[in-house]
XYZ file of C-alpha atoms in Angstrom:
413
model
C 27.969 -2.704 -7.697
C 26.753 -6.293 -7.112
C 24.015 -7.976 -5.138
C 21.374 -5.261 -3.724
C 22.754 -2.452 -6.139
C 22.340 -4.399 -9.324
C 18.704 -5.472 -8.164
C 17.959 -1.952 -7.273
C 18.980 -0.401 -10.491
C 16.742 -2.609 -12.246
C 13.881 -2.220 -9.489
C 13.760 1.565 -10.155
C 13.923 1.142 -13.759
C 11.313 -1.530 -13.929
C 9.163 0.411 -11.495
C 8.643 3.349 -13.701
C 7.631 1.105 -16.790
C 5.307 -1.267 -15.226
C 3.354 1.108 -13.111
C 1.711 2.442 -16.478
C 0.507 -0.985 -17.127
C -3.275 -1.056 -17.748
C -4.412 -4.687 -16.669
C -8.021 -3.348 -15.655
C -9.738 -0.539 -16.916
C -11.365 1.617 -14.250
C -15.177 2.073 -15.050
C -16.631 5.598 -14.884
C -18.912 4.556 -11.862
C -15.588 3.779 -9.970
C -14.339 7.009 -10.798
C -17.359 8.805 -9.442
C -17.197 6.783 -6.337
C -13.569 8.097 -5.501
C -11.758 11.202 -5.699
C -12.163 11.756 -9.603
C -15.325 13.282 -11.130
C -17.305 10.957 -12.792
C -16.026 10.375 -16.423
C -13.497 13.341 -15.933
C -9.769 13.029 -16.182
C -7.367 15.880 -15.588
C -6.008 17.349 -18.863
C -5.154 20.725 -20.362
C -8.790 21.499 -21.458
C -10.213 19.813 -18.365
C -7.894 20.753 -15.387
C -7.358 19.151 -12.122
C -9.729 21.512 -10.263
C -12.494 20.664 -12.313
C -11.878 17.002 -12.450
C -11.211 16.419 -8.816
C -11.696 19.303 -6.567
C -14.733 21.713 -7.264
C -16.925 18.776 -7.998
C -16.551 17.918 -4.196
C -17.581 21.489 -2.919
C -14.197 22.994 -2.570
C -13.106 26.048 -4.103
C -10.176 25.787 -6.637
C -8.029 28.009 -8.783
C -5.813 27.118 -11.766
C -2.500 28.830 -11.683
C 0.503 28.966 -14.158
C 4.377 29.084 -13.100
C 6.959 29.831 -15.657
C 10.477 28.336 -14.596
C 13.665 30.349 -15.324
C 14.352 27.754 -18.008
C 11.046 28.229 -19.738
C 8.802 25.311 -18.705
C 5.198 26.562 -17.800
C 3.818 24.627 -14.794
C 0.374 24.111 -13.992
C -0.349 24.509 -10.134
C -3.630 24.229 -8.412
C -4.728 26.169 -5.255
C -7.524 25.069 -2.748
C -7.618 28.219 -0.639
C -10.020 27.066 1.987
C -11.900 24.029 3.216
C -15.452 22.970 2.122
C -16.779 24.775 4.843
C -14.864 28.098 4.139
C -13.120 29.956 7.156
C -12.921 33.115 8.723
C -12.791 36.081 6.140
C -9.696 38.014 6.028
C -7.809 35.297 8.067
C -4.644 34.227 6.435
C -4.179 30.607 6.132
C -0.761 28.747 6.345
C 0.221 27.807 2.807
C 1.454 24.232 2.033
C 2.940 23.103 -1.308
C 2.293 19.540 -2.125
C 4.720 17.887 -4.402
C 4.067 14.228 -6.236
C 6.378 11.419 -7.062
C 7.915 10.049 -10.275
C 5.928 9.294 -13.431
C 2.912 10.867 -11.542
C 1.355 14.437 -11.256
C -0.900 16.062 -8.733
C -4.064 13.788 -9.488
C -2.204 11.146 -7.490
C -3.298 12.725 -4.320
C -6.933 12.767 -5.290
C -7.781 8.937 -5.889
C -9.439 8.465 -2.641
C -12.586 10.227 -1.374
C -12.398 13.773 -0.250
C -12.244 12.445 3.473
C -9.283 10.417 2.731
C -7.036 12.534 0.479
C -4.327 14.897 1.712
C -4.795 18.085 -0.270
C -8.313 18.408 0.793
C -7.867 17.117 4.333
C -5.347 19.848 4.766
C -7.922 22.366 3.200
C -10.339 21.296 5.813
C -7.957 21.752 8.522
C -7.269 25.436 7.687
C -4.576 25.320 5.360
C -4.049 27.166 1.919
C -3.356 24.218 -0.204
C -1.038 24.320 -3.389
C -0.598 21.181 -5.704
C 2.332 21.234 -8.244
C 2.720 19.286 -11.536
C 6.215 18.532 -12.832
C 7.256 19.588 -16.343
C 6.423 17.021 -18.811
C 3.244 15.691 -17.282
C -0.232 16.206 -18.817
C -1.022 19.562 -17.377
C 2.358 21.119 -17.669
C 3.579 20.365 -21.191
C 4.065 23.869 -22.374
C 7.026 25.927 -22.716
C 7.909 29.503 -23.614
C 9.668 28.378 -27.065
C 9.782 24.312 -27.123
C 7.154 21.802 -27.769
C 7.310 18.147 -26.176
C 7.418 16.820 -29.644
C 11.035 18.098 -29.786
C 13.959 16.435 -28.043
C 15.083 19.544 -26.651
C 12.025 19.879 -24.466
C 13.119 16.691 -22.677
C 16.675 17.553 -21.928
C 16.656 17.556 -18.268
C 17.185 15.622 -15.438
C 16.063 15.738 -11.708
C 18.695 18.301 -10.921
C 16.533 20.750 -13.105
C 13.959 20.263 -10.755
C 16.174 21.178 -7.929
C 17.542 24.136 -9.880
C 14.574 25.629 -11.391
C 11.309 23.849 -10.706
C 10.993 23.873 -7.033
C 12.647 27.600 -6.729
C 9.977 28.890 -9.041
C 7.132 27.135 -7.433
C 8.327 28.464 -3.915
C 8.950 32.083 -5.361
C 5.222 31.756 -6.716
C 3.613 30.523 -3.679
C 5.598 32.939 -1.394
C 4.756 35.945 -3.593
C 1.020 35.188 -3.589
C 0.731 34.505 -0.007
C 3.570 36.501 1.730
C 4.179 33.695 4.108
C 6.626 30.942 4.707
C 5.550 27.470 3.077
C 5.113 24.286 4.615
C 6.248 21.444 2.159
C 4.847 17.820 1.537
C 6.783 15.673 -0.879
C 6.297 11.887 -1.702
C 8.982 9.788 -3.346
C 10.804 11.699 -6.047
C 9.355 14.910 -4.375
C 11.423 14.188 -1.111
C 14.680 13.572 -3.187
C 14.553 17.018 -4.981
C 13.652 18.772 -1.790
C 16.528 17.313 0.046
C 18.901 18.323 -2.611
C 17.564 21.563 -2.727
C 17.680 22.101 1.132
C 21.251 20.761 1.166
C 22.293 23.601 -1.309
C 20.600 26.235 0.705
C 17.708 26.923 -1.642
C 14.296 27.343 -0.540
C 15.291 27.346 3.099
C 14.456 30.808 3.491
C 10.884 30.417 2.373
C 10.402 27.378 3.890
C 8.532 26.897 7.364
C 8.974 23.102 7.607
C 8.852 19.935 5.497
C 7.246 16.734 5.609
C 8.814 13.740 3.598
C 6.597 10.623 3.086
C 8.392 7.519 1.782
C 11.618 9.366 1.439
C 14.050 8.749 -1.391
C 17.635 9.739 -1.146
C 19.927 6.785 -1.168
C 18.677 3.918 -3.527
C 21.174 1.042 -2.774
C 18.655 -1.631 -1.412
C 15.587 -1.320 -3.450
C 14.085 -4.772 -3.902
C 11.476 -6.090 -6.108
C 10.592 -9.675 -7.232
C 11.280 -8.651 -10.844
C 14.582 -7.076 -10.338
C 17.114 -9.531 -11.657
C 15.352 -9.840 -15.161
C 15.038 -6.051 -15.386
C 18.686 -5.524 -14.273
C 20.002 -8.168 -17.390
C 17.653 -6.499 -19.792
C 17.547 -2.695 -18.947
C 20.562 -1.500 -17.153
C 22.642 0.771 -19.302
C 20.215 0.530 -22.247
C 17.531 3.162 -21.424
C 19.198 5.715 -23.915
C 19.024 2.899 -26.773
C 15.719 1.963 -26.152
C 13.939 5.168 -25.963
C 16.246 7.952 -27.332
C 17.495 10.915 -24.972
C 14.190 12.487 -24.975
C 10.739 11.694 -23.608
C 10.154 8.665 -21.383
C 6.743 7.605 -21.711
C 5.472 4.575 -20.009
C 2.557 4.437 -21.843
C 4.376 4.327 -25.227
C 4.826 1.511 -27.461
C 8.535 0.989 -26.698
C 7.664 0.995 -23.043
C 4.776 -1.682 -23.517
C 7.027 -4.006 -25.642
C 9.593 -3.902 -23.144
C 7.129 -4.683 -20.274
C 5.898 -7.329 -22.142
C 9.348 -8.909 -22.777
C 10.264 -8.799 -19.087
C 6.892 -10.384 -18.037
C 7.410 -13.179 -20.637
C 10.672 -14.128 -18.839
C 10.137 -17.561 -16.940
C 9.385 -17.274 -13.371
C 8.413 -13.685 -13.632
C 4.848 -13.040 -11.965
C 3.228 -9.903 -13.585
C -0.114 -10.506 -12.159
C 0.361 -7.975 -9.292
C 2.583 -5.398 -10.585
C 2.001 -2.761 -7.937
C 2.807 -5.058 -5.187
C 5.761 -6.473 -7.210
C 7.450 -2.909 -7.849
C 6.524 -0.807 -4.626
C 6.068 -3.486 -2.117
C 3.210 -5.360 -0.260
C 0.947 -2.104 0.430
C -1.406 -2.844 3.341
C -4.113 -0.673 2.806
C -5.273 -0.022 -0.725
C -8.670 0.100 -2.089
C -8.527 -2.302 -5.476
C -10.733 0.277 -7.269
C -8.334 3.129 -6.416
C -5.480 1.002 -7.763
C -7.307 0.882 -11.131
C -7.315 4.399 -10.937
C -3.750 4.838 -10.514
C -2.954 2.589 -13.405
C -5.251 4.216 -15.661
C -5.239 7.799 -14.788
C -2.094 8.968 -12.971
C 0.914 7.550 -14.983
C 2.794 10.474 -16.740
C 5.704 10.929 -18.831
C 9.221 11.982 -17.670
C 12.538 12.782 -19.313
C 14.946 9.646 -20.294
C 17.679 11.653 -18.490
C 15.763 11.635 -15.227
C 15.597 7.723 -15.483
C 19.315 7.627 -16.298
C 19.996 9.965 -13.374
C 18.252 7.770 -10.777
C 19.836 4.697 -12.033
C 23.235 6.338 -11.530
C 22.169 7.254 -7.759
C 21.770 3.539 -7.220
C 24.938 2.498 -9.338
C 27.103 4.977 -7.361
C 25.541 4.838 -4.055
C 25.941 8.695 -3.644
C 23.137 11.525 -4.254
C 25.065 13.666 -7.018
C 24.283 15.507 -9.886
C 23.753 13.950 -13.486
C 26.713 12.186 -14.652
C 26.893 12.909 -18.552
C 29.286 10.114 -18.965
C 31.914 12.093 -20.616
C 34.847 13.905 -19.153
C 34.377 16.749 -21.596
C 30.668 17.149 -20.808
C 31.314 17.161 -17.024
C 33.831 19.438 -17.255
C 31.545 21.963 -19.280
C 28.826 21.751 -16.769
C 30.386 21.290 -13.409
C 33.988 22.423 -13.878
C 35.268 18.998 -12.916
C 35.590 15.364 -14.118
C 33.174 13.808 -11.503
C 29.638 15.448 -10.903
C 29.332 17.200 -7.463
C 27.415 15.309 -4.824
C 24.587 16.938 -2.828
C 25.777 16.858 0.710
C 22.601 15.932 2.879
C 24.413 16.695 6.019
C 24.622 20.188 4.774
C 20.757 20.711 5.333
C 20.513 23.373 7.860
C 20.287 21.635 11.282
C 17.472 23.769 12.418
C 15.229 23.242 9.478
C 12.049 21.363 10.627
C 11.641 17.842 9.096
C 9.194 15.348 9.363
C 10.064 11.695 7.632
C 7.578 8.911 7.369
C 8.701 5.657 5.962
C 7.207 1.929 5.680
C 8.557 -1.398 6.748
C 7.151 -3.011 3.483
C 8.461 -0.325 1.034
C 10.310 -1.648 -1.983
C 11.606 1.617 -3.079
C 12.280 3.568 0.000
C 14.026 0.639 1.781
C 14.538 0.799 5.615
C 18.389 0.569 4.850
C 18.344 3.545 2.606
C 16.315 5.558 4.903
C 18.725 4.801 7.818
C 21.432 5.997 5.518
C 19.651 9.107 5.088
C 18.955 9.454 8.812
C 22.429 9.133 9.322
C 23.292 12.004 7.268
C 20.904 13.921 9.540
C 22.498 12.675 12.960
C 23.688 16.496 13.705
C 20.135 17.781 12.967
C 18.540 19.574 16.122
C 16.914 16.929 18.022
C 13.579 18.862 18.562
C 13.666 19.738 14.773
C 13.686 16.314 13.290
C 10.735 13.873 13.594
C 10.518 10.545 12.410
C 7.843 7.993 12.011
C 8.186 4.265 11.110
C 4.991 2.372 9.860
C 5.709 -1.451 9.896
C 2.833 -2.379 7.606
C 3.171 0.487 4.857
C 4.856 0.255 1.371
C 5.258 2.751 -1.310
C 1.856 3.767 -2.479
C 0.119 3.325 0.895
C 1.535 6.964 1.643
C -0.863 8.512 -0.857
C -3.548 6.206 -1.393
C -3.913 4.234 1.889
C -7.502 4.134 3.153
C -6.142 4.662 6.820
C -3.586 7.109 5.725
C -5.413 10.061 7.319
C -5.166 8.345 10.636
C -1.891 6.651 10.485
C -0.079 9.568 8.455
C -1.903 12.616 7.486
C -2.939 13.643 10.977
C 0.781 13.289 12.116
C 1.591 15.678 9.312
C -1.067 18.477 10.650
C 0.305 18.024 13.919
C 3.690 18.292 12.994
C 2.944 21.407 10.857
C 1.003 23.057 13.562
C 3.897 22.550 16.056
C 6.282 24.592 14.268
C 6.292 28.230 15.431
């Protein structure tokens, strides 16, 4: 693939590497001013509830969900708003799913009045926050350890096949109600793929997809060309087929190599990678860079690169005929046919005109797949000035996006 395809493959690869760079260390006073408890960062010993929720006066519960392939996921529940609610009233459950190389903390970097989970709790929702396998709070398994390569033997296919179904089963089992869903970035791709296969839809009430990712053919970043020449096809050689940790030494060395190239400007990495975000607080960007970046699997990175290269949304390509035949019974991995998403499934898509990762042309390709969707079941919001990170950290996201999400959810019967 030439032109935008080559550039976009580099863009995605480079995005996950450089978002972890820490050019500024956030001071504890800054943490205290925003969503994080002063001096506290979510960890297995100091959970997300303690670091980011209860400190603001909200109830919060720590839960565990075990997937059928053995991964033990950390899930947080905020059952009510700060002022509580009517005793005995059943609240509408909503599951919130983060994006790539992030975890549930990414939703809590702004003040309580500005972050989505606490806004939804205050609006009367029963809020559930997921943390993907491999992230700091979800590194347990029934038999494997993250130090073992076998622990990292998964791509985003497994998030579709095992992780989202386990989360939906658990929340549905706990609440007895169909679930509203919010996904950002990779959390939209896995949801769309699941819906296309008929998964989750019987337990789903509606879905809000922020900065939706499906096709990746037109991603663009200023650093794409250098990353393409340096990185395409070499991720397995550089990192091995195991953990992909953007904060690791190999990742750091590779970033330095890219930034040392003539003409490459790494002074504002978030803008260079995600697009010109209109509405971020600089202190919150520091928190993003220092506290949120999380490991994923190398296979997930390769899988996303395949999505760019091949121009289709398909299952992981093992690169060998015998491996593909073993896993799929066919030489070429099956595609996720997004036009198979049930036409009466209520969907809300919100995308930005400045987003370098969820490019406008790629979103239009996705919308073309949804052209047969029931007109009254598909809501689309285009925000001209928004880029990728504005959707989770924009200081005006409550007014611009989140209030629309709430209105959409409440409009489904």
